[in-house]
Tab-separated table of C-alpha atoms in Angstrom:
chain	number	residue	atom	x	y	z
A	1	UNK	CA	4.220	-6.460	-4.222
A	2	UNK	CA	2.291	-5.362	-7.125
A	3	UNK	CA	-0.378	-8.894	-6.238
A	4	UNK	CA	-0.957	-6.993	-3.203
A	5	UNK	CA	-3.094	-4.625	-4.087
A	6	UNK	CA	-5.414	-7.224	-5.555
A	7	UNK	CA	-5.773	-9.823	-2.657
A	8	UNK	CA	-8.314	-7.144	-0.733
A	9	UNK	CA	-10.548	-7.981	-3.990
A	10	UNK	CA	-11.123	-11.760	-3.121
A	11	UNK	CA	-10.858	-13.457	0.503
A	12	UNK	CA	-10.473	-17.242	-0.514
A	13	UNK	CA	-10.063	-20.381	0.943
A	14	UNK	CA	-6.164	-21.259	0.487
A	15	UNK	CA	-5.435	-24.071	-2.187
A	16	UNK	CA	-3.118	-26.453	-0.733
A	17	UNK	CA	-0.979	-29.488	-2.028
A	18	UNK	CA	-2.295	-32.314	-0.211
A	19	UNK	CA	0.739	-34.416	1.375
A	20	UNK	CA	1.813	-37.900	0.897
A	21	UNK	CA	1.502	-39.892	3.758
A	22	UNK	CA	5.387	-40.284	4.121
A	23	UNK	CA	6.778	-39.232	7.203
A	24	UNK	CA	9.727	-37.761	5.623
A	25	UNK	CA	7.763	-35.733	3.249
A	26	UNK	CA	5.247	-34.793	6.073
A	27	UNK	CA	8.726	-34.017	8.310
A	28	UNK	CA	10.233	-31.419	5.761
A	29	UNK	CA	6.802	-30.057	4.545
A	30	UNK	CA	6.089	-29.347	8.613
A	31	UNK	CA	9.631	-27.908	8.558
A	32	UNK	CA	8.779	-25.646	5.333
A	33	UNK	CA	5.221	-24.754	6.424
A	34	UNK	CA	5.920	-21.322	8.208
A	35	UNK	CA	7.282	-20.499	4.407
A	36	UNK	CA	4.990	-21.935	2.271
A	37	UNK	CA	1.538	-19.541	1.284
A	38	UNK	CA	-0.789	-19.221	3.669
A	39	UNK	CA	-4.454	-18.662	2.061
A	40	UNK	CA	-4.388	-14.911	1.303
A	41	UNK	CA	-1.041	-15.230	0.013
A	42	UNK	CA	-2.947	-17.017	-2.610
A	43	UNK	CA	-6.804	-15.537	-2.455
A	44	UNK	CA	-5.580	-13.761	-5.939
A	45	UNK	CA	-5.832	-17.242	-7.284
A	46	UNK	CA	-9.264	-17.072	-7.363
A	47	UNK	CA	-10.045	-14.666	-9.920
A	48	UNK	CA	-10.515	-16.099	-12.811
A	49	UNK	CA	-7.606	-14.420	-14.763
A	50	UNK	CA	-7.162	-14.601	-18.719
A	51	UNK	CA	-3.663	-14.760	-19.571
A	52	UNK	CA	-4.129	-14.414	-23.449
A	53	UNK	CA	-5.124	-11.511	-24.911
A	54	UNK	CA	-7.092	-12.662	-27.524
A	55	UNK	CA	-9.482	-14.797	-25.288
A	56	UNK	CA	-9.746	-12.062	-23.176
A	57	UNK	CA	-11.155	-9.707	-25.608
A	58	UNK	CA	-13.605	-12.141	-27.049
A	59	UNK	CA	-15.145	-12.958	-23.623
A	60	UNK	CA	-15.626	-9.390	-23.143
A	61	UNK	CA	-17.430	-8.456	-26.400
A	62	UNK	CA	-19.592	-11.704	-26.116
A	63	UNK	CA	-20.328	-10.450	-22.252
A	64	UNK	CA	-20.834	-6.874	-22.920
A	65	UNK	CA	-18.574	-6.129	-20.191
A	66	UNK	CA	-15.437	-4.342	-19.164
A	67	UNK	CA	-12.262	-5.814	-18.945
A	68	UNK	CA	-10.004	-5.430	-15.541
A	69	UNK	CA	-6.625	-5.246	-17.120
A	70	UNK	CA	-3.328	-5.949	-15.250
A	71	UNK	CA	-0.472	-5.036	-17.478
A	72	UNK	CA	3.053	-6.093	-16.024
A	73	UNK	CA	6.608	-7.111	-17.424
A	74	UNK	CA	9.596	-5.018	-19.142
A	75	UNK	CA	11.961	-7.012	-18.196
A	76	UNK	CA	12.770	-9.219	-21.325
A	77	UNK	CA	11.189	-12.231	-19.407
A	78	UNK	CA	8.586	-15.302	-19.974
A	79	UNK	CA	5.572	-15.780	-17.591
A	80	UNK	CA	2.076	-13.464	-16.573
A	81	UNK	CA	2.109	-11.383	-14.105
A	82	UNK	CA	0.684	-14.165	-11.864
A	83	UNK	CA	4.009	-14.924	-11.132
A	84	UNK	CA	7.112	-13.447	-11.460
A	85	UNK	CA	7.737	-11.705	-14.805
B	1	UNK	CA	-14.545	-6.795	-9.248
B	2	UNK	CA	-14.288	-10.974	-10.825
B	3	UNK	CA	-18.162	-10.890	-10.598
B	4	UNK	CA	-18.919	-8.376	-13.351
B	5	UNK	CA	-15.349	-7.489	-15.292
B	6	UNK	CA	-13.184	-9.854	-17.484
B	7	UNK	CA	-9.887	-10.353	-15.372
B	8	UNK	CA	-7.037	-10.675	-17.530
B	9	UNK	CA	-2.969	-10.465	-16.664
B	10	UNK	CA	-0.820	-10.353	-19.088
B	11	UNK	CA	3.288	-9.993	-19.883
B	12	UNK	CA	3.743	-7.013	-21.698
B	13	UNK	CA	6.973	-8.397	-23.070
B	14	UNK	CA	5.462	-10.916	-24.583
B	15	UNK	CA	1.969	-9.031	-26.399
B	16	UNK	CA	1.617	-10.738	-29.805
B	17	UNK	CA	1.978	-8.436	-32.931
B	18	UNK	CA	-2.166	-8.739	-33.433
B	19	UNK	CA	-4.678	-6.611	-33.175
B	20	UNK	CA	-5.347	-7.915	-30.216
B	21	UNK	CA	-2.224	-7.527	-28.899
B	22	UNK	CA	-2.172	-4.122	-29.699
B	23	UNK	CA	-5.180	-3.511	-28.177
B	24	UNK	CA	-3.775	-3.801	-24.757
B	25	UNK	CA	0.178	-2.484	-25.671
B	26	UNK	CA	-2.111	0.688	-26.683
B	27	UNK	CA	-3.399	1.046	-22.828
B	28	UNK	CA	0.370	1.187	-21.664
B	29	UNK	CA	0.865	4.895	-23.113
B	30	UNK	CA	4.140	6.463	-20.814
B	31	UNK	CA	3.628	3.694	-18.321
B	32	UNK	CA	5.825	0.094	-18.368
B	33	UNK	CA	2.839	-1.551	-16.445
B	34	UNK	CA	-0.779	-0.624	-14.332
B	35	UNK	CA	-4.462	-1.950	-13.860
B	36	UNK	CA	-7.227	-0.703	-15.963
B	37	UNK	CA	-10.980	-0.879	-16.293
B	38	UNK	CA	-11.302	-0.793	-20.287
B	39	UNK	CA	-14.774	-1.685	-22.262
B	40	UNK	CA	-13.640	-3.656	-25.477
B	41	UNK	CA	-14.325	-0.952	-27.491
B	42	UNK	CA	-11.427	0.684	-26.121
B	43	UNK	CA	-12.807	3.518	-23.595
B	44	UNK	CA	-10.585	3.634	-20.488
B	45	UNK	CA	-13.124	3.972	-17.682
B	46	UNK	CA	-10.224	3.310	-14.868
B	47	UNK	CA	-6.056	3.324	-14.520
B	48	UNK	CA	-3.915	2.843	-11.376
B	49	UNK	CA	-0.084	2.806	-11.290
B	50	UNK	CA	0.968	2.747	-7.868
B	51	UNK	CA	4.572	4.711	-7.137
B	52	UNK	CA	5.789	4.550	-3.619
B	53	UNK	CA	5.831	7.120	-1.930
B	54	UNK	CA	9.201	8.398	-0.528
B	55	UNK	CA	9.280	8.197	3.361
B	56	UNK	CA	6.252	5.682	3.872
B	57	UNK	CA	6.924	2.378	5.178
B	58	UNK	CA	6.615	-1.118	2.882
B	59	UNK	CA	3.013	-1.760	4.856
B	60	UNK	CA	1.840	1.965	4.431
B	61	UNK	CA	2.691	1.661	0.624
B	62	UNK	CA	1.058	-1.349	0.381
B	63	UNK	CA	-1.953	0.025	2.309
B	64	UNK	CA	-2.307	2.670	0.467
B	65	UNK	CA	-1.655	0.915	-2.756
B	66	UNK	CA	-4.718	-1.132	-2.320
B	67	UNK	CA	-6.856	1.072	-1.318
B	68	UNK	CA	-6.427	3.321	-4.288
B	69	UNK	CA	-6.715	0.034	-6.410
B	70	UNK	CA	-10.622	-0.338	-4.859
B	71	UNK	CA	-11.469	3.079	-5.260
B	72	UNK	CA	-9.826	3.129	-8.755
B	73	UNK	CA	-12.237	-0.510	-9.284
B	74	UNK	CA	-15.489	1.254	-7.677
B	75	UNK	CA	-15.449	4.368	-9.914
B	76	UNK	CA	-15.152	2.107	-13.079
B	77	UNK	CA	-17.644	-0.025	-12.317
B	78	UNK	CA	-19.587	2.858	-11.434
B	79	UNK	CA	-18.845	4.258	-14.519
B	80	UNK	CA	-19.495	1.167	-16.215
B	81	UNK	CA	-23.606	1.319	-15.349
B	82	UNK	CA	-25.334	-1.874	-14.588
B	83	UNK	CA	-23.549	-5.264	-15.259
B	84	UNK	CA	-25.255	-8.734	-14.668
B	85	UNK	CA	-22.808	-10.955	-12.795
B	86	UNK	CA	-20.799	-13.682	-14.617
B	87	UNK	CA	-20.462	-17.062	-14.548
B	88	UNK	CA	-16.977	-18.015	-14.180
B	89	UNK	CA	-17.765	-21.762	-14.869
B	90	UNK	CA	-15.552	-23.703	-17.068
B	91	UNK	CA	-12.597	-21.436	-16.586
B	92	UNK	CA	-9.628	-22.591	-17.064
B	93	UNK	CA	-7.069	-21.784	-14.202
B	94	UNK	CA	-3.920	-20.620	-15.893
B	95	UNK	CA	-1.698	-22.176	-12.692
B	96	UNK	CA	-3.228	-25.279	-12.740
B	97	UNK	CA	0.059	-27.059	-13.875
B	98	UNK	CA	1.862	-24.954	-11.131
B	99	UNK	CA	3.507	-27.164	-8.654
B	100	UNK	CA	1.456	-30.581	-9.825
B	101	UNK	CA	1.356	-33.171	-12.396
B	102	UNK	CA	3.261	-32.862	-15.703
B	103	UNK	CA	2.673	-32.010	-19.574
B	104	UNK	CA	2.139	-34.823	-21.947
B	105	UNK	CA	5.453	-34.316	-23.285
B	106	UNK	CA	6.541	-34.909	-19.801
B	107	UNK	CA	7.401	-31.335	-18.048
B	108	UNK	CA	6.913	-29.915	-14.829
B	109	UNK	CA	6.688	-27.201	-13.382
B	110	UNK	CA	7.424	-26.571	-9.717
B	111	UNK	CA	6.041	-24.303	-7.412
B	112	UNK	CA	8.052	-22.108	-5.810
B	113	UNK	CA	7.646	-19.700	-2.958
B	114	UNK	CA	10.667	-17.278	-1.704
B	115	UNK	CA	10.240	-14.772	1.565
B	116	UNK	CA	12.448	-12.617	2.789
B	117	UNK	CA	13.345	-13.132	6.137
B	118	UNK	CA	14.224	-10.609	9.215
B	119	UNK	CA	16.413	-11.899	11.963
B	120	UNK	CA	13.928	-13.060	13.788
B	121	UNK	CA	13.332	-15.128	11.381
B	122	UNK	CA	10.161	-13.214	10.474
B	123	UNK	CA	8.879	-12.870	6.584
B	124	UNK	CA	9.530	-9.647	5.491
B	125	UNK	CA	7.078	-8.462	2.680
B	126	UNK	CA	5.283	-10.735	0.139
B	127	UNK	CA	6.061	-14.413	-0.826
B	128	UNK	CA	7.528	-14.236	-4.337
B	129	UNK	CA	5.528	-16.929	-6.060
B	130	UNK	CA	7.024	-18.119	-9.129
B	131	UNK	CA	7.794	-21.733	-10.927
B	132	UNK	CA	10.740	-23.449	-12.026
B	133	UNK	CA	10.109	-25.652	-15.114
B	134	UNK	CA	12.200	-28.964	-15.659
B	135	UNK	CA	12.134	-30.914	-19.317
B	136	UNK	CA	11.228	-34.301	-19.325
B	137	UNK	CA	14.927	-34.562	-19.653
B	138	UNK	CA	15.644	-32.662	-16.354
B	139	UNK	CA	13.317	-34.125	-14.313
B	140	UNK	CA	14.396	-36.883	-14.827
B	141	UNK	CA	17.612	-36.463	-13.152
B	142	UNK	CA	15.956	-36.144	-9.768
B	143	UNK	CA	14.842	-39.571	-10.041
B	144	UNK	CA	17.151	-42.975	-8.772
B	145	UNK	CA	18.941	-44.536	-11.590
B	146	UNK	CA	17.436	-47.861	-12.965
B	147	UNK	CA	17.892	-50.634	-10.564
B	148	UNK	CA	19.048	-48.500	-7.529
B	149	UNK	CA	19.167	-49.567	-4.385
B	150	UNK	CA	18.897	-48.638	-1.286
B	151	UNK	CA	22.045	-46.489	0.154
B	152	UNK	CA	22.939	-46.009	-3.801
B	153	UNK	CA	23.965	-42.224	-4.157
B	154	UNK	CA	23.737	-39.838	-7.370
B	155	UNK	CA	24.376	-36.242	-8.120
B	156	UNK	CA	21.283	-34.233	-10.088
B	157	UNK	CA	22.638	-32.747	-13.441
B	158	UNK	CA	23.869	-29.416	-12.701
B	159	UNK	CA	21.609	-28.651	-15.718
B	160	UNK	CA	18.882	-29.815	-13.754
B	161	UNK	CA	19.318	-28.462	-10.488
B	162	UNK	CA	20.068	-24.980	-11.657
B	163	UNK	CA	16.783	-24.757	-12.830
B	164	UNK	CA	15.941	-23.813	-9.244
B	165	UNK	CA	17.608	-20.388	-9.818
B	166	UNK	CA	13.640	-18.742	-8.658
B	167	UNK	CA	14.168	-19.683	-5.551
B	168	UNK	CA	16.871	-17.639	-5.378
B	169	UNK	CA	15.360	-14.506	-4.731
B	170	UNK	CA	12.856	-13.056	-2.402
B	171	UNK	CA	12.286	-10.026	-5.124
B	172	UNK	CA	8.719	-9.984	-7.004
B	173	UNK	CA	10.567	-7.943	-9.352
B	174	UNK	CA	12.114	-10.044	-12.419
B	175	UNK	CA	14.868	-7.933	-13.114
B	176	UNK	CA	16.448	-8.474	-9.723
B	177	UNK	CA	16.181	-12.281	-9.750
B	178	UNK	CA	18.954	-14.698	-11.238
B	179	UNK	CA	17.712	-16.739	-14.593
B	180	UNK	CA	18.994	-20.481	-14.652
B	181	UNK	CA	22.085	-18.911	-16.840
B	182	UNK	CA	23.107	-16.757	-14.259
B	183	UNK	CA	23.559	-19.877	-11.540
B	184	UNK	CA	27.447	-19.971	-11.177
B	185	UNK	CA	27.339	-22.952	-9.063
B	186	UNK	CA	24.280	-25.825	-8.398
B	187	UNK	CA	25.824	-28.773	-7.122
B	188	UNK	CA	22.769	-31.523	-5.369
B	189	UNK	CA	23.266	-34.840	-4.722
B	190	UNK	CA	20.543	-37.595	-4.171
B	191	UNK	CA	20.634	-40.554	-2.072
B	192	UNK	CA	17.961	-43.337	-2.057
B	193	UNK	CA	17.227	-43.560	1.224
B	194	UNK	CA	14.810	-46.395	2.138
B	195	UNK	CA	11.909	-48.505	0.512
B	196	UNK	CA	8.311	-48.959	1.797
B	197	UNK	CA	5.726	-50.217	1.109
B	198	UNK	CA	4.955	-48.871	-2.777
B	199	UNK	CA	7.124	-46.609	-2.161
B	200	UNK	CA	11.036	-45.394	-2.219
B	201	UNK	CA	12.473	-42.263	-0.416
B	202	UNK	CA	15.046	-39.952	-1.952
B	203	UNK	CA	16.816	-37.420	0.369
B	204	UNK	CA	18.302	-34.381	-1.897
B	205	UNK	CA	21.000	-31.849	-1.043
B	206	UNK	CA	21.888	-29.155	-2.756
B	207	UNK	CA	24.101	-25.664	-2.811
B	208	UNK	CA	23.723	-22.879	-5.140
B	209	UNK	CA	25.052	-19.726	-6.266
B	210	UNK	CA	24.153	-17.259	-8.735
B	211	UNK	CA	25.643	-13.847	-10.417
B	212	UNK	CA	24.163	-10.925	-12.354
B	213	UNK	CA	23.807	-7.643	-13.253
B	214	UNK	CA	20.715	-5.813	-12.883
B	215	UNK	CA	19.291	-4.139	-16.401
B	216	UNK	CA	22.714	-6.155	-17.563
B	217	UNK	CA	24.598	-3.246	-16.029
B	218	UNK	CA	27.681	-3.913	-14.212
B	219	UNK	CA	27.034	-1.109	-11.428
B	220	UNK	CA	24.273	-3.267	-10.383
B	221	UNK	CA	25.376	-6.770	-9.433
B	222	UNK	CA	23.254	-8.872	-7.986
B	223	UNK	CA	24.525	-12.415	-6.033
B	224	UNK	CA	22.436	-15.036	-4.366
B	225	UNK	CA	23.958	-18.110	-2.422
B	226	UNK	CA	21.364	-20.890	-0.991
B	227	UNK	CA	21.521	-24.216	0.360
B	228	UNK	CA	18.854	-27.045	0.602
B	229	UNK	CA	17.826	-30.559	1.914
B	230	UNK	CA	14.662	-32.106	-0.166
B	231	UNK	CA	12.952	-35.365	-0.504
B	232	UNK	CA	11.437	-37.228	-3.046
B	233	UNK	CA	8.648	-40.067	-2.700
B	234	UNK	CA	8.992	-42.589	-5.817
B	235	UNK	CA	6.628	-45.005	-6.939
B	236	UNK	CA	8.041	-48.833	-6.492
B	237	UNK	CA	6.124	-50.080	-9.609
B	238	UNK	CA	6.634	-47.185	-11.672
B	239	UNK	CA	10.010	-45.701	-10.616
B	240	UNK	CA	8.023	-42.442	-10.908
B	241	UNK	CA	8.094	-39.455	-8.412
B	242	UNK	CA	5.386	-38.847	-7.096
B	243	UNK	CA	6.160	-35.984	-4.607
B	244	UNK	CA	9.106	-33.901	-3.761
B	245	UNK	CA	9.710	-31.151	-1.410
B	246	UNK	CA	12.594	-28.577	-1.194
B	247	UNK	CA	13.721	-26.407	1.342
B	248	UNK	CA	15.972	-24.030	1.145
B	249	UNK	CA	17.854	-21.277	3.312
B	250	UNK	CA	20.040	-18.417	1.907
B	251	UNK	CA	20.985	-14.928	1.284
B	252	UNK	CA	20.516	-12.276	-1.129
B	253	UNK	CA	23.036	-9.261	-2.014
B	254	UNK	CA	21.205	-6.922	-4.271
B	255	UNK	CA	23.632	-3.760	-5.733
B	256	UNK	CA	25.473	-1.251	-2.980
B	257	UNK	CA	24.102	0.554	-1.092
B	258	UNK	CA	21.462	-2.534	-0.043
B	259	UNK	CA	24.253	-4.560	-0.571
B	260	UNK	CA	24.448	-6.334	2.841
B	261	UNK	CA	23.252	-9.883	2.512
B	262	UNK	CA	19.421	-10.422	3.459
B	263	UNK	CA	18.247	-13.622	4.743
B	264	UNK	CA	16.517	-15.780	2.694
B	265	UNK	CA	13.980	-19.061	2.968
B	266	UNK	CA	11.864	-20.688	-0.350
B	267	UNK	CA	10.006	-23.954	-0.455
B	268	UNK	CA	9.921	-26.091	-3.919
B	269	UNK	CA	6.737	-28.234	-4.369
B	270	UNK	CA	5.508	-30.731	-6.406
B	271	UNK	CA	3.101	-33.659	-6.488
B	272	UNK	CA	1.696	-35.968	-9.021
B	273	UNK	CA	-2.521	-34.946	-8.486
């Protein structure tokens, strides 16, 4: 929910897993494909997100430029807030 | 907003004790999470923490959610004066392991997607879009046993196939989906199904349950139950996968009152390249 608000900042082309030409593997990913992401499910993908504070920072004082800052978690649990966390 | 600010994300849980770390823990204030415009000196120049409001709809929060995220982005930048645009090039994507190829020390990470479904069948909300990770040791329990044939049978380690406990829940919030120690049951089997040319197929089947208690409090339990079919591409020469593909169909039972069981679908992807 919280990604939401960010996929009106980028409209991307989706990035896709290209499939093995094995029928059963084309069967079930046909099968799967109304669940798996569609393109804007995934246009946040596209920024080109820092996930470590410390290289984050840098990149900003070399640039001169703000940073866009999106601060998640709380719950005792691994990952960025590009997934799950 | 990528063109001219320094986009970073990052787990508040798991800030390092540095002065950089601190640096961002210092934004949070009263709030447990929110998106800011800060310069690196320190001077907020935007903040937005969305709270639903109480009567809209999921799509009118959302709506509104992102628009007051753009406005909140447009006054910063504003704010921020003039800022050449950057170049991105030679960034590294932080999901680039997501869903293909492996770690040198031989770990993958699958990509997982989870939607909630209405019963029309119709996705409900968001995909969650999270990973499950598998050890060198773990993955390679998905794969035939030396000198299978075809026909030959095996079950996945439960060790193994609990790892799968994201797709478990179509919640973007952690706290309401079931870690790999909360899987009570995660029984798949794997049968090696025919050879080709290069090639072997593995069909996978698998059932899963999972148990526990949101914020660790027992008023809140939270139960998952899913079922799966999957299938695995291996590499004749190599005895390698190369590809495998789960789907998977269940339900969800967050804590009373939204305790009635919500339909469930996630996909679990992975290729070599």
């Amino acid at each position: 929910m919280r990604r939401s608000a960010l996929l009106v900042l980028l409209a991307l082309p989706a990035v896709a897993p290209a499939a093995e030409p094995v029928p059963e593997l084309a069967a079930l990913l046909k099968k799967a494909g109304p669940i798996r992401p569609a393109a804007r499910d995934l246009a946040w993908r596209q920024i080109p997100w820092d996930i470590d504070p410390a290289v984050a920072l840098k990149a900003a004082r070399d640039e001169q430029r703000p940073l866009f800052v999106w601060l998640a978690g709380g719950r005792k649990r691994d990952g960025s807030p590009l997934e799950r966390c | 907003m990528a063109d001219h600010l320094v986009p970073v994300a990052l787990n508040t849980d798991r800030l390092p004790d540095t002065p950089d770390g601190r640096f961002f823990r210092g934004l949070l204030g009263d709030f447990s999470q929110g998106l800011w415009v800060v310069t690196p000196a320190g001077k907020v120049l935007g903040f937005h923490y969305h709270k639903a409001r109480p009567g809209d709809s999921w799509a009118e929060n959302q709506k509104r959610w992102a628009g007051d995220t753009v406005a909140m982005v447009r006054e910063a930048l504003k704010a921020a004066g003039s800022l050449p645009p950057r170049d991105p090039k030679g960034h590294a994507d932080p999901l680039a392991g997501r869903g293909r190829g492996a770690t040198p020390d031989g770990e993958v990470r699958l990509a997982v997607t989870v939607v909630e479904l209405d019963r029309a069948g119709r996705h409900q909300g968001s995909p969650v879009v999270d990973s499950a990770y598998l050890t060198a040791d773990r993955w390679a329990a998905f794969h035939p046993p030396a000198g299978a044939k075809v026909g030959q049978t095996w079950t996945v380690a439960e060790d193994a196939a609990g790892r799968f406990a994201p797709a478990l829940s179509p919640i973007t919030d952690a706290i309401f989906s079931p870690r790999p120690d909360d899987v009570t049951k995660a029984a798949a089997t794997a049968k090696l199904e025919r050879v080709g040319d290069g090639y072997a197929v593995v069909r996978y089947a698998g059932t899963w349950e999972s148990f526990h208690n949101r914020d660790d409090d027992p008023k809140y339990p939270v139960r998952t139950a899913a079922t799966g079919e999957g299938v695995g591409v291996v590499d004749t020469k190599t005895g390698k996968l190369t590809a495998m593909v789960w789907a998977l169909s269940g339900t969800y039972r967050n804590s009373p009152p939204a305790h009635q069981p919500r339909k469930t679908a996630a996909v679990v992807e992975w290729s070599e390249k």
